[in-house]
Coordinates of C-alpha atoms and ligand atoms in Angstrom, one line a residue:
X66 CA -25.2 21.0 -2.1
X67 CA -23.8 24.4 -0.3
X68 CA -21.5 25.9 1.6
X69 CA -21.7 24.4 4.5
X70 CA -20.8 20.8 3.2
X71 CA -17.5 22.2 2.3
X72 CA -17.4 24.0 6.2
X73 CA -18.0 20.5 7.8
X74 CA -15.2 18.3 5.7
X75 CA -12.6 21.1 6.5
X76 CA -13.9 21.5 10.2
X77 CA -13.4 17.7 10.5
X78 CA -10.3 17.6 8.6
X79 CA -9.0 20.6 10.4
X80 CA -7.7 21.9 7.2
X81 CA -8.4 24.9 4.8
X82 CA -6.5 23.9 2.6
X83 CA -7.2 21.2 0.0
X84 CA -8.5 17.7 1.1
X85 CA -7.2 14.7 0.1
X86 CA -9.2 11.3 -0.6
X87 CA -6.5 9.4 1.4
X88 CA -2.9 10.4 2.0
X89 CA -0.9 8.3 3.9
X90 CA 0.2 9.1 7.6
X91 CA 3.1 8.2 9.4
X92 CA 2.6 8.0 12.9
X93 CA 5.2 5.2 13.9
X94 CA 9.0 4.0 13.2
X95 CA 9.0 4.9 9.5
X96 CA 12.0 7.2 9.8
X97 CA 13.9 5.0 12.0
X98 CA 13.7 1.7 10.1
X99 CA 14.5 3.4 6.5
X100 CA 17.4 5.0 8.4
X101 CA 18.4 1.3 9.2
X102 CA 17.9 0.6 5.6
X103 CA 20.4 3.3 4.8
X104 CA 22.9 2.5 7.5
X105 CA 23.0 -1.4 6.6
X106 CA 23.4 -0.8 2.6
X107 CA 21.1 -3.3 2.6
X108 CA 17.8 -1.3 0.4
X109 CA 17.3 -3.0 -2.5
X110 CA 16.0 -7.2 -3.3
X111 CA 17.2 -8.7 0.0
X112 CA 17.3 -7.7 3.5
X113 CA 16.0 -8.5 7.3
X114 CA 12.7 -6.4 6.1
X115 CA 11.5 -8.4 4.2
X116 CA 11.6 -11.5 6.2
X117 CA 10.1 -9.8 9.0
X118 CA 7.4 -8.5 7.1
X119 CA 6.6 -11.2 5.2
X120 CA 6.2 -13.5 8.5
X121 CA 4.1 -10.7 10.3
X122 CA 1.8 -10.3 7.3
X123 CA 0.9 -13.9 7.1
X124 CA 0.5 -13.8 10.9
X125 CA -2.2 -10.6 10.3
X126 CA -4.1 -12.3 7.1
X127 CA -4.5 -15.9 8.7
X128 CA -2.5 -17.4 6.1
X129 CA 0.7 -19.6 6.2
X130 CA 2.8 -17.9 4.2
X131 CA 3.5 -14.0 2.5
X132 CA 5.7 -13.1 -0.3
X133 CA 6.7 -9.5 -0.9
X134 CA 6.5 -7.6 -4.2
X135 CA 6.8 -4.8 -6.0
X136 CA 3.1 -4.3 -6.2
X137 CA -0.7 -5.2 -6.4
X138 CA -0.8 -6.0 -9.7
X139 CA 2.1 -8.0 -9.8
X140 CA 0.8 -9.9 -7.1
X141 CA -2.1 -10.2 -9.0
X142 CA -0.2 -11.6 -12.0
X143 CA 1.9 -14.2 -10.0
X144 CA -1.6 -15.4 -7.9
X145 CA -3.1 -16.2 -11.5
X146 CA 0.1 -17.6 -12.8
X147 CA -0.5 -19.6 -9.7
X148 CA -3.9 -21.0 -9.5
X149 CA -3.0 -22.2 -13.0
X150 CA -3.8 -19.7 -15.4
X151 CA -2.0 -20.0 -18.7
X152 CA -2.6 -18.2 -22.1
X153 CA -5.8 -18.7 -24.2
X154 CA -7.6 -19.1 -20.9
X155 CA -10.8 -17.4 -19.0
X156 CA -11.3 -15.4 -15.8
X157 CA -14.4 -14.3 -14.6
X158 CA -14.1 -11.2 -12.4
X159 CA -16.4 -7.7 -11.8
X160 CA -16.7 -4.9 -14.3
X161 CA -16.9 -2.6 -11.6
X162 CA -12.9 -2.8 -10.5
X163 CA -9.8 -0.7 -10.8
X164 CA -8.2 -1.3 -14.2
X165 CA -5.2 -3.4 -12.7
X166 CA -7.7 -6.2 -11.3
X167 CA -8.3 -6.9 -15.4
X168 CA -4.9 -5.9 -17.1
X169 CA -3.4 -8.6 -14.0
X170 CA -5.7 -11.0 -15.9
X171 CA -4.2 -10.2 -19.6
X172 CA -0.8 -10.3 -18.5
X173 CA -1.3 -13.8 -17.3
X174 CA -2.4 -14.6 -21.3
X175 CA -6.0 -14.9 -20.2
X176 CA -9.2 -12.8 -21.0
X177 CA -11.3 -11.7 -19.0
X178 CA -15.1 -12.0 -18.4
X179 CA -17.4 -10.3 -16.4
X180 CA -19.9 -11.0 -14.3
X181 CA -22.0 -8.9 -12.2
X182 CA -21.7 -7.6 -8.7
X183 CA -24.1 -7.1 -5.9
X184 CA -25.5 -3.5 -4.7
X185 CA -24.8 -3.8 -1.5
X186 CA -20.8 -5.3 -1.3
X187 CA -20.2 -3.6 -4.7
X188 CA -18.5 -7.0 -5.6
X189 CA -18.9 -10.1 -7.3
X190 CA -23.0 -11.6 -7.2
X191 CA -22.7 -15.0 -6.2
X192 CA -26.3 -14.8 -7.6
X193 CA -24.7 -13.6 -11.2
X194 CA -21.7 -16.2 -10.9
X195 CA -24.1 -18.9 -10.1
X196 CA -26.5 -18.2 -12.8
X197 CA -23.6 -17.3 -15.8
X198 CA -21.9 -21.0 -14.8
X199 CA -25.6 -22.7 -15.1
X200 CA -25.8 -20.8 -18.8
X201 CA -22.0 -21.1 -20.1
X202 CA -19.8 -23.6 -17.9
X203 CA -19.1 -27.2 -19.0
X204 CA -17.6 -29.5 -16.4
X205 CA -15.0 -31.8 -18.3
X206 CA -11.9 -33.8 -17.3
X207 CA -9.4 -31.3 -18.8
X208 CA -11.5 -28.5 -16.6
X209 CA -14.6 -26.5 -16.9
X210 CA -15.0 -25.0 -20.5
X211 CA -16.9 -21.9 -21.4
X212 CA -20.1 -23.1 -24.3
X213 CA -19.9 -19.5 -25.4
X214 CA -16.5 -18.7 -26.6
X215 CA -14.9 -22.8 -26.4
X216 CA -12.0 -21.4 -23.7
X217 CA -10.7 -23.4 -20.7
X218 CA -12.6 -20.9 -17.2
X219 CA -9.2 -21.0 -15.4
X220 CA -10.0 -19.1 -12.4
X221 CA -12.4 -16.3 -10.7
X222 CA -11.4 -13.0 -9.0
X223 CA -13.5 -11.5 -7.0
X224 CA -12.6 -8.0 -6.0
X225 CA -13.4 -6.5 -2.2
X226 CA -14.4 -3.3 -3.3
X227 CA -13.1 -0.3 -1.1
X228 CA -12.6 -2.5 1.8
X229 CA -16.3 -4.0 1.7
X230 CA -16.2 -7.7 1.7
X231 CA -18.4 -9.4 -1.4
X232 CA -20.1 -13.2 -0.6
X233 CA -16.7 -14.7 -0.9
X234 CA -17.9 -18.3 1.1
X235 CA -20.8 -18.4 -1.7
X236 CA -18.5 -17.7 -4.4
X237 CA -16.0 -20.1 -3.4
X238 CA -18.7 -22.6 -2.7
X239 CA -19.8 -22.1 -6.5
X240 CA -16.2 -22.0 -7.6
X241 CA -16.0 -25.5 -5.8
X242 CA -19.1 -26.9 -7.7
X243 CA -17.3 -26.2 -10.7
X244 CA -13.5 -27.1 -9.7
X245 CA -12.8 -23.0 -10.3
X246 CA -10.1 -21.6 -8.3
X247 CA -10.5 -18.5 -6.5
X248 CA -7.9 -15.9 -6.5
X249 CA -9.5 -12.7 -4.4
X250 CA -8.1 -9.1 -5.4
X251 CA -7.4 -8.4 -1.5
X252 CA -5.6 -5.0 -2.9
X253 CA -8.7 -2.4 -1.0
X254 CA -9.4 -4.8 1.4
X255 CA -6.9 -5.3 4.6
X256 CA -7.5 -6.1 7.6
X257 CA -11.4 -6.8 6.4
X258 CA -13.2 -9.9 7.7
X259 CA -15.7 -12.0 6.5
X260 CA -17.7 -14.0 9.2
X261 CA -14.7 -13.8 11.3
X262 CA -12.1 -14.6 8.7
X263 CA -9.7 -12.8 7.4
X264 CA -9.4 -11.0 3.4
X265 CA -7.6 -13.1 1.5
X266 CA -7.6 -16.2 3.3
X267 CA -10.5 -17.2 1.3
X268 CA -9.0 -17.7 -2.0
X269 CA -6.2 -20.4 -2.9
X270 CA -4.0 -17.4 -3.5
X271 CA -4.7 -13.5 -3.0
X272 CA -2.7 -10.2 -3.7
X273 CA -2.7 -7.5 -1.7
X274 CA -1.3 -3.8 -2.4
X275 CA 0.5 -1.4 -0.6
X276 CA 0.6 1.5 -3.0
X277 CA 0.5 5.3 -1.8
X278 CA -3.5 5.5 -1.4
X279 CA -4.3 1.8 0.4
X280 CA -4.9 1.8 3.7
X281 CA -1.4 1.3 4.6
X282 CA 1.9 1.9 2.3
X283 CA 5.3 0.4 1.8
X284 CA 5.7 3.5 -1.5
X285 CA 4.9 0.8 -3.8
X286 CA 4.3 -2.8 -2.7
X287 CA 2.3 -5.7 -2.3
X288 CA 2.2 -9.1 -0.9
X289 CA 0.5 -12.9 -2.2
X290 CA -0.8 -15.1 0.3
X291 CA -1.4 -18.5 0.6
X292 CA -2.4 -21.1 2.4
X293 CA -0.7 -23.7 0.2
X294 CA 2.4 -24.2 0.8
X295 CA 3.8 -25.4 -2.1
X296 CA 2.2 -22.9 -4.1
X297 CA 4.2 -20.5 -1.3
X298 CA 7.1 -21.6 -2.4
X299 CA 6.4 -21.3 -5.8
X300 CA 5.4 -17.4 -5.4
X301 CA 8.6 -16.6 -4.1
X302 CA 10.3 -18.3 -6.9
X303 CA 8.7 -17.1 -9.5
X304 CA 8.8 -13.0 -7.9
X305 CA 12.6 -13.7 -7.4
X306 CA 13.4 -15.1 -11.1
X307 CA 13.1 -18.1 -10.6
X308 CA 16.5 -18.6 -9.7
X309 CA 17.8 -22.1 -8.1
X310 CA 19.7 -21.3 -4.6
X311 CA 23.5 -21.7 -5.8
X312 CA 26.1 -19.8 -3.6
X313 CA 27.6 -18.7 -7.2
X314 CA 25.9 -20.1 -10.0
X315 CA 22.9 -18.6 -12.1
X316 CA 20.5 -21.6 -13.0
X317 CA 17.3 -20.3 -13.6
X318 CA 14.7 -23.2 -14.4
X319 CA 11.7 -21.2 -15.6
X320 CA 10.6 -17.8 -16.8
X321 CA 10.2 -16.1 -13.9
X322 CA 9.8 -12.3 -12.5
X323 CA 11.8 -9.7 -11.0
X324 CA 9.1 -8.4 -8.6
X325 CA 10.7 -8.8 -5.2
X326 CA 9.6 -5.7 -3.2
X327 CA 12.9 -3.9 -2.4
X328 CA 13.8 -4.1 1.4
X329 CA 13.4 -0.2 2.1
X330 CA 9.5 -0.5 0.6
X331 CA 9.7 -3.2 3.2
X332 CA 11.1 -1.2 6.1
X333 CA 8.4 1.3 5.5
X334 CA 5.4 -1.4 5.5
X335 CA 6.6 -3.0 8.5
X336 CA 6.4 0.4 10.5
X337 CA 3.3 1.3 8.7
X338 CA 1.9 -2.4 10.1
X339 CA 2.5 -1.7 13.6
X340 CA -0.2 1.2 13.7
X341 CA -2.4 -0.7 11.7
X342 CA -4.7 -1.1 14.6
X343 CA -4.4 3.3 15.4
X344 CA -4.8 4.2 11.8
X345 CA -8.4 1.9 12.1
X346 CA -9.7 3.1 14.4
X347 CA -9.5 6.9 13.3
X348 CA -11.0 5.8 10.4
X349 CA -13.4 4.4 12.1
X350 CA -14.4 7.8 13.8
X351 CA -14.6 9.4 11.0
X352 CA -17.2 7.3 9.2
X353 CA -19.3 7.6 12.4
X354 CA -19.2 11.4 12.2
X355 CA -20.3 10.7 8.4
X356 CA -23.0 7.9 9.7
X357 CA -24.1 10.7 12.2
X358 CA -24.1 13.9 9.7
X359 CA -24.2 13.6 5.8
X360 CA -27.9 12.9 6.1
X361 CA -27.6 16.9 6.6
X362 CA -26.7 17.6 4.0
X363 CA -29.2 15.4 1.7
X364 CA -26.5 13.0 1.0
X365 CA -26.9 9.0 1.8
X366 CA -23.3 7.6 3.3
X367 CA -23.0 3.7 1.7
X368 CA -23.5 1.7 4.7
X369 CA -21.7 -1.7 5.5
X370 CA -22.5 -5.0 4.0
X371 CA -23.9 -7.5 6.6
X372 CA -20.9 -9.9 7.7
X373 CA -18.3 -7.8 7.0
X374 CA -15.8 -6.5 9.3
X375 CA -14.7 -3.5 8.1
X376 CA -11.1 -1.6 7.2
X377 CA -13.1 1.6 6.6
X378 CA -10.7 2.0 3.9
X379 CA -12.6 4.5 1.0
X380 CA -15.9 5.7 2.8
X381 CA -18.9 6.8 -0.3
X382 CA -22.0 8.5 -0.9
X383 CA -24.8 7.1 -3.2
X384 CA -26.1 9.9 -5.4
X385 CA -29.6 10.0 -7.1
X386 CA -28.4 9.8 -10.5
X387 CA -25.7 10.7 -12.6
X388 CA -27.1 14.0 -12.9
X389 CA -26.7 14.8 -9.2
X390 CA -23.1 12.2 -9.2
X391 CA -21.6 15.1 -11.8
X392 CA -22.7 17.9 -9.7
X393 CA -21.6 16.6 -6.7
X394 CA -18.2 15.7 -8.2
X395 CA -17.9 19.6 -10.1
X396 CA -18.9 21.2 -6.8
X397 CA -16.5 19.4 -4.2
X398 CA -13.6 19.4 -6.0
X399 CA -13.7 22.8 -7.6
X400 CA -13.6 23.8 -3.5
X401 CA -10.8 21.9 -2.9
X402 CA -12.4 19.0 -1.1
X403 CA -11.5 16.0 -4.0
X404 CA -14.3 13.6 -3.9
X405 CA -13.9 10.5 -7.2
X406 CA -16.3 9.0 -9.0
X407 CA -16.3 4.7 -8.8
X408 CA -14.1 3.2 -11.7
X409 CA -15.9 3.2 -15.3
X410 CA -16.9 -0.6 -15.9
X411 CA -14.0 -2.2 -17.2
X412 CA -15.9 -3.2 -20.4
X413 CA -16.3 0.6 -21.3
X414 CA -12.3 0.4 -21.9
X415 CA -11.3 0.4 -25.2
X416 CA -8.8 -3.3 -24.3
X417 CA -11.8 -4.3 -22.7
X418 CA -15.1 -3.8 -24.7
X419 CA -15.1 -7.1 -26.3
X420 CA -14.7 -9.5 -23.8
X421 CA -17.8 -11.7 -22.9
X422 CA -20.3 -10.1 -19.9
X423 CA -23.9 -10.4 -18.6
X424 CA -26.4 -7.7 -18.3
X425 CA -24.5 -5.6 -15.3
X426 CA -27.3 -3.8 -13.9
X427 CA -25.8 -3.3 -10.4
X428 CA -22.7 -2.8 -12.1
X429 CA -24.3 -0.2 -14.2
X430 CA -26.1 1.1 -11.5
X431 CA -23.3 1.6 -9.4
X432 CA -21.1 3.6 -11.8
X433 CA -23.6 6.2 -12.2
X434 CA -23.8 6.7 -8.4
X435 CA -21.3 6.0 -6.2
X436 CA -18.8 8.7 -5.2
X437 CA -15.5 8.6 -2.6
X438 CA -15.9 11.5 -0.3
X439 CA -12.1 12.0 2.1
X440 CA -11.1 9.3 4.0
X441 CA -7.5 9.6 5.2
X442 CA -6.7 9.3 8.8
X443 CA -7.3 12.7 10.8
X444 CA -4.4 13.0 13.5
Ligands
PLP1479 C1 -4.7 -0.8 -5.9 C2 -5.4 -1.9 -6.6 C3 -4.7 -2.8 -7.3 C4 -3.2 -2.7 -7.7 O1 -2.3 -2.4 -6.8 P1 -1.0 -1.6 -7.3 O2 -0.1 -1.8 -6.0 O3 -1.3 -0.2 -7.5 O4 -0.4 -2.3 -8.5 C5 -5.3 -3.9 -7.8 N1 -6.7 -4.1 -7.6 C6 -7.4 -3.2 -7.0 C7 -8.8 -3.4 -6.8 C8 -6.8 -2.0 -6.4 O5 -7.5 -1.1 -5.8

C-alpha cells in the first residue's frame, strides 16, 4: 500500500482534505421543505410530512403501508414487538451486524442467537439456518421451541449487510417450514432488490433507517413496513403511544412508544427521497471506477452477490488477513482517507458472549477481512 492509493481516492473524490466513508448530500428541496416546517409551526410529532412520506415510502419498498420513527432501531424494536416477540423468547439473527440489529432484539425481552452468514452476501446462510433448525428446533402447537436452551424461537432477522441482499426467499422459505416469522433489518439496504423485489418486502414486517450515514437521511429516522395491514395499524399505534383517537381525552390501551419521527426529520427524508434515483447512480460510478482500478493497487473490491440489485450503499475491499486488514486500516486513515473495519461479531460483546451460536466461520472469516473504503456521493 503507497502513495498513490491515497492520490487516486482524493483525485476521485476531488478533495485534499479528509475523506469521509459516507456523508450525506443534499442536492434537492431540503432547505425549502424544512423552511416549510418552520413557517407552519408544525416540526415536531404531527404534520403533512409525515403522511406524505409515509405513503411515498410504501409506494418505493412495494409494501402497503410505512410508519415513521425516530429511528432504525426503534423500528427494529416495534417490527419484533410485532411479529410477536415477547420476553423470555428467541431470535436467531447474524453475528456479523451493527450492534443495534441485537440490542433491538433485547429490548423486545428476547435473546438473541446466532447463526452464521454466507461469504458472499455477508448475511444470514440459509445453509447455517437450515442446518441449526434440523439440530435445535421443535415444532409444537404453542410454536417452535429451541431443544438447547427450552425457549419459545419467536422470530428471525436477517440483516442485508451494506446494501447486499442475503438469500432472503430461502430463509423465509425455511422460516415457513418452521412457522418462524421473518423480520429483515432493511436499515443498509434501500432501494436493494432481490430477484426483482424489493428490501423489506420479504419479511412480515421490516425496519429501515435513516440515520446520518445510510444512504439517504431524514437526521435521525426510520420507517416499518408491512404488508399486513393490521399489523400496519398496529405499528402506528404502538410508535404513537398507543393512544385511542379522542378529540380530548387521553385513553391509552397498551404500553406503547413515543417513537413517532418528528415532521421536520420528515421534511428532510421526503427531499432526500426525490434524488434517490441521482444519489444511485453516482454511487454507482464510483464503484465502477473501483471495479475498474483497486486491482492496482493489489487490493480485491467485494463484488455483488448474484440476484441482488444493488444500492451501492458501503462499497469494501477483502484483505488477506488480519495482518494486512490492520495495515490497511493504520495507513488510510492516518492520511486522512477513513476506511472501517466490518463490526466485531456481536458475540465478542461483553452483553452478548453468552448467547447460544454455531461455529461462524464465514462470520469469523469476514471480521478479519473486510474493510469500507469511501463511498459518499461525489457531486
Ligand atoms: C443503522 C443500522 C441500524 C439502526 O439504525 P439507527 O437509525 O441508527 O437506529 C440497525 N441495523 C443496522 C444493520 C444498521 O446498519
Amino acid at each position: 500500500m503507497d502513495e498513490k492509493f491515497i492520490d487516486f481516492i482524493q483525485e476521485n473524490f476531488k478533495s485534499k482534505d479528509f475523506i469521509p466513508l459516507h456523508p450525506p448530500v443534499f442536492i434537492g428541496n431540503e432547505k425549502i421543505y424544512l423552511n416549510d416546517c418552520i413557517d407552519s409551526t408544525f416540526v415536531s410529532s404531527v404534520g403533512p410530512y409525515v403522511n406524505r412520506f409515509e405513503e411515498e415510502f410504501a409506494e418505493f419498498t412495494q409494501t402497503k403501508k410505512a410508519t415513521a420513527v425516530v429511528n432504525g432501531t426503534s423500528a427494529l424494536h416495534v417490527s419484533l414487538r410485532l411479529s410477536g416477540v415477547s420476553a423470555g423468547d428467541e431470535v436467531i439473527t447474524q453475528a456479523l451486524t451493527f450492534v443495534a440489529t441485537t440490542n433491538a432484539i433485547v429490548y423486545a425481552g428476547a435473546a438473541p442467537v446466532f447463526v452464521d452468514v454466507d461469504r458472499d452476501t455477508m448475511g444470514l446462510s440459509p445453509v447455517a439456518l437450515k442446518s441449526f433448525l434440523e439440530e435445535f428446533a421443535e415444532v409444537k402447537p404453542t410454536g417452535t421451541f429451541n431443544k438447547f436452551s427450552g425457549k419459545r424461537i419467536a422470530a428471525c432477522m436477517p440483516m442485508h449487510t451494506f446494501g447486499f441482499m442475503c438469500r432472503i426467499d430461502e430463509i423465509v422459505n425455511i422460516c415457513n417450514l418452521y412457522n418462524i416469522p421473518v423480520v429483515e433489518d432493511a436499515a443498509e439496504s434501500l432501494g436493494s432488490s432481490y430477484k426483482g423485489k424489493s428490501s423489506g418486502s420479504f419479511g412480515l414486517v421490516s425496519g429501515f433507517s435513516f440515520n446520518g450515514n445510510k444512504i439517504i437521511t431524514a437526521g435521525g429516522g426510520g420507517a416499518i413496513v408491512s404488508n399486513d395491514i393490521e399489523l400496519s395499524q398496529k405499528a402506528k399505534h404502538l410508535t404513537t403511544t398507543a393512544k385511542e383517537p379522542h378529540p380530548w381525552e387521553y385513553v391509552h390501551n397498551e404500553l406503547g412508544y413515543n417513537y413517532r419521527m418528528p415532521n421536520i426529520n420528515a421534511a428532510l427524508v421526503c427531499a432526500q427521497l426525490e434524488k434517490f434515483q441521482e444519489i444511485l447512480t453516482k454511487k454507482r460510478n464510483l464503484y465502477d471506477v473501483y471495479k475498474n482500478n483497486l486491482v492496482d493497487f493489489g487490493l480485491q473490491i467485494v463484488e455483488i452477490p448474484e440476484d441482488t440489485k444493488w444500492n451501492y450503499w458501503l462499497m469494501s475491499v477483502l484483505l488477506d488477513n488480519k495482518k494486512e486488514r490492520d495495515e490497511f486500516l493504520k495507513f488510510t486513515n492516518s492520511k486522512g482517507v477513513m476506511t472501517r473495519p466490518i463490526w466485531q461479531l456481536m458475540f465478542k460483546l461483553p452483553m452478548y458472549e453468552n448467547c447460544q451460536r454455531d461455529k461462524q466461520e464465514n462470520a469469523l472469516f469476514l471480521e478479519e477481512r473486510i474493510v469500507n473504503i469511501p463511498s459518499g456521493v461525489i457531486l
